[in-house]
């Protein structure tokens, strides 16, 4: 509902687009989504040693309506899956998802009926962070990769919501990770 909604399609306002993109790149606001042991590493990412405020992530938001990045850290049970999707749906567009850890990305060592075998079955994932648990330095690198690759090329103008819906539909229709395991399944 801001300036990016008022810009007509086809108008080259590169300075406005560059300013809006720069502001959003430099101040990502993550939603609190710590589900298991990877959340401890995510918490240390915000502590003094790694200091997430140096890269603009001052506060983890408790309300999804004030956040634009969801960091899913830890295993997701089938009971928690609708809650995760509800929180994702409440986040304003544009929004991004980082899957932190092996359990969030592919179910990890929990190959059973209670754990979702990859968060990409529930929400579209932009960055996968491997490890059990991944270190805070890896999360910092993932935020920089997200900043450089995805946020820089975000669409502005009246077709912004249409592009976001198409990207989400394509991500949810992609081949799930459990069918890509090959001989490990």
Coordinates of C-alpha atoms in Angstrom, one line a residue:
X1 CA 0.0 0.0 0.0
X2 CA 3.0 2.2 -0.3
X3 CA 4.7 4.0 -3.1
X4 CA 5.5 0.7 -4.9
X5 CA 1.8 0.1 -5.4
X6 CA 1.3 3.6 -7.0
X7 CA 4.1 3.2 -9.6
X8 CA 2.5 2.4 -13.0
X9 CA 3.9 -0.5 -15.0
X10 CA 6.5 0.4 -17.6
X11 CA 7.6 3.6 -15.9
X12 CA 11.4 3.6 -15.3
X13 CA 11.7 5.1 -11.8
X14 CA 15.1 3.5 -11.2
X15 CA 16.0 5.9 -8.4
X16 CA 12.8 5.1 -6.5
X17 CA 13.3 1.3 -7.2
X18 CA 16.9 1.5 -6.2
X19 CA 16.1 3.3 -3.0
X20 CA 13.3 1.0 -2.0
X21 CA 15.4 -2.1 -2.8
X22 CA 18.4 -0.7 -0.9
X23 CA 16.3 0.0 2.2
X24 CA 14.7 -3.4 2.2
X25 CA 18.1 -5.2 1.6
X26 CA 19.7 -3.4 4.5
X27 CA 17.0 -4.0 7.1
X28 CA 15.5 -7.5 6.9
X29 CA 13.1 -8.3 9.8
X30 CA 12.9 -12.0 10.6
X31 CA 9.9 -13.6 12.3
X32 CA 10.6 -15.8 15.4
X33 CA 10.3 -19.4 14.2
X34 CA 12.6 -21.5 16.4
X35 CA 11.2 -25.0 16.5
X36 CA 14.0 -27.2 17.8
X37 CA 17.7 -27.4 18.4
X38 CA 18.7 -25.2 15.4
X39 CA 16.9 -22.4 17.2
X40 CA 19.8 -22.2 19.7
X41 CA 22.2 -21.4 16.9
X42 CA 19.7 -18.9 15.5
X43 CA 19.5 -17.2 19.0
X44 CA 23.3 -17.0 19.1
X45 CA 23.2 -15.4 15.7
X46 CA 21.4 -12.5 17.4
X47 CA 23.7 -12.4 20.5
X48 CA 26.7 -10.3 21.0
X49 CA 29.4 -12.5 19.4
X50 CA 27.8 -12.6 16.0
X51 CA 25.6 -9.5 16.4
X52 CA 22.8 -9.7 13.8
X53 CA 22.3 -5.9 14.2
X54 CA 25.5 -5.3 12.1
X55 CA 23.6 -6.5 9.1
X56 CA 20.3 -4.8 10.0
X57 CA 18.5 -7.6 11.7
X58 CA 18.0 -5.7 15.0
X59 CA 15.1 -7.6 16.5
X60 CA 13.4 -10.9 15.7
X61 CA 9.7 -9.9 15.3
X62 CA 7.1 -11.8 17.3
X63 CA 4.3 -10.7 14.9
X64 CA 4.4 -12.0 11.4
X65 CA 2.8 -8.8 10.2
X66 CA 6.0 -7.0 10.9
X67 CA 8.5 -9.4 9.3
X68 CA 9.7 -10.2 5.8
X69 CA 12.0 -13.2 6.4
X70 CA 11.0 -16.5 8.0
X71 CA 13.9 -18.5 9.3
X72 CA 12.5 -22.0 9.9
X73 CA 15.0 -23.5 12.3
X74 CA 14.5 -27.1 13.4
X75 CA 12.2 -30.0 12.7
X76 CA 8.6 -29.4 11.8
X77 CA 6.0 -31.8 13.0
X78 CA 2.7 -32.4 11.2
X79 CA 0.9 -30.7 14.1
X80 CA 3.0 -27.6 13.7
X81 CA 2.8 -27.4 9.9
X82 CA -0.5 -25.6 9.7
X83 CA 0.8 -23.0 12.2
X84 CA 3.9 -22.4 10.2
X85 CA 1.8 -22.0 7.0
X86 CA -0.6 -19.6 8.9
X87 CA 2.4 -17.5 10.0
X88 CA 3.8 -17.4 6.5
X89 CA 0.4 -16.3 5.1
X90 CA 0.2 -13.5 7.6
X91 CA 3.6 -12.1 6.5
X92 CA 3.3 -9.1 4.1
X93 CA 4.7 -9.4 0.6
X94 CA 7.5 -9.6 -0.4
X95 CA 8.6 -12.3 1.9
X96 CA 11.4 -14.9 2.0
X97 CA 12.0 -18.2 3.7
X98 CA 15.3 -19.6 5.0
X99 CA 15.3 -23.3 5.8
X100 CA 17.8 -23.7 8.6
X101 CA 19.2 -27.2 9.3
X102 CA 18.9 -30.7 7.9
X103 CA 15.6 -31.3 9.8
X104 CA 13.8 -28.3 8.3
X105 CA 15.2 -28.9 4.8
X106 CA 14.6 -32.7 4.5
X107 CA 13.4 -34.1 7.8
X108 CA 17.0 -35.0 8.9
X109 CA 17.3 -38.2 10.8
X110 CA 13.6 -38.2 11.7
X111 CA 12.3 -40.2 8.8
X112 CA 8.9 -41.0 10.4
X113 CA 5.2 -40.2 10.2
X114 CA 5.4 -37.3 12.7
X115 CA 7.9 -35.1 11.0
X116 CA 7.4 -33.2 7.8
X117 CA 10.1 -34.3 5.3
X118 CA 11.1 -30.8 4.2
X119 CA 9.5 -27.5 4.9
X120 CA 9.2 -26.9 1.2
X121 CA 6.0 -29.0 1.3
X122 CA 4.4 -26.2 3.4
X123 CA 6.0 -22.9 2.3
X124 CA 8.2 -22.0 -0.7
X125 CA 11.9 -21.9 0.4
X126 CA 14.4 -19.4 -1.0
X127 CA 17.6 -20.5 0.8
X128 CA 18.5 -23.9 2.2
X129 CA 21.0 -23.9 5.0
X130 CA 22.6 -27.4 5.5
X131 CA 24.0 -28.8 8.7
X132 CA 23.0 -30.3 12.0
X133 CA 23.0 -27.7 13.5
X134 CA 24.3 -25.0 11.1
X135 CA 26.6 -22.5 12.7
X136 CA 25.6 -18.8 13.1
X137 CA 28.2 -17.9 10.5
X138 CA 26.4 -20.0 8.0
X139 CA 23.1 -18.1 8.8
X140 CA 24.9 -14.8 8.3
X141 CA 26.1 -16.0 4.9
X142 CA 22.6 -17.2 4.0
X143 CA 21.2 -13.7 4.8
X144 CA 23.9 -12.1 2.6
X145 CA 23.1 -14.6 -0.2
X146 CA 19.4 -13.8 0.2
X147 CA 20.2 -10.1 0.1
X148 CA 22.4 -10.4 -3.0
X149 CA 20.4 -12.8 -5.1
X150 CA 16.7 -12.4 -4.3
X151 CA 16.0 -9.1 -2.8
X152 CA 18.1 -7.2 -5.4
X153 CA 15.8 -8.4 -8.2
X154 CA 12.5 -7.9 -6.5
X155 CA 9.7 -6.5 -8.8
X156 CA 8.1 -3.1 -8.1
X157 CA 5.0 -1.6 -9.6
X158 CA 1.5 -2.8 -10.1
X159 CA 2.5 -6.3 -11.2
X160 CA 4.5 -7.0 -8.0
X161 CA 1.8 -9.2 -6.4
X162 CA 1.2 -11.1 -9.6
X163 CA 4.9 -12.0 -9.9
X164 CA 5.0 -13.0 -6.2
X165 CA 2.0 -15.3 -6.6
X166 CA 3.5 -17.0 -9.7
X167 CA 6.8 -17.5 -7.9
X168 CA 5.1 -19.0 -4.9
X169 CA 3.0 -21.3 -7.1
X170 CA 6.1 -22.5 -9.0
X171 CA 8.0 -23.1 -5.7
X172 CA 5.1 -25.2 -4.2
X173 CA 4.7 -27.1 -7.5
X174 CA 8.4 -28.0 -7.6
X175 CA 9.6 -31.6 -7.1
X176 CA 9.7 -32.3 -3.3
X177 CA 13.0 -33.1 -1.7
X178 CA 12.0 -36.6 -0.6
X179 CA 11.6 -37.7 -4.2
X180 CA 15.1 -36.3 -5.0
X181 CA 16.9 -38.5 -2.4
X182 CA 17.7 -41.2 -5.0
X183 CA 19.3 -44.2 -3.4
X184 CA 19.1 -42.8 0.1
X185 CA 15.3 -43.2 0.4

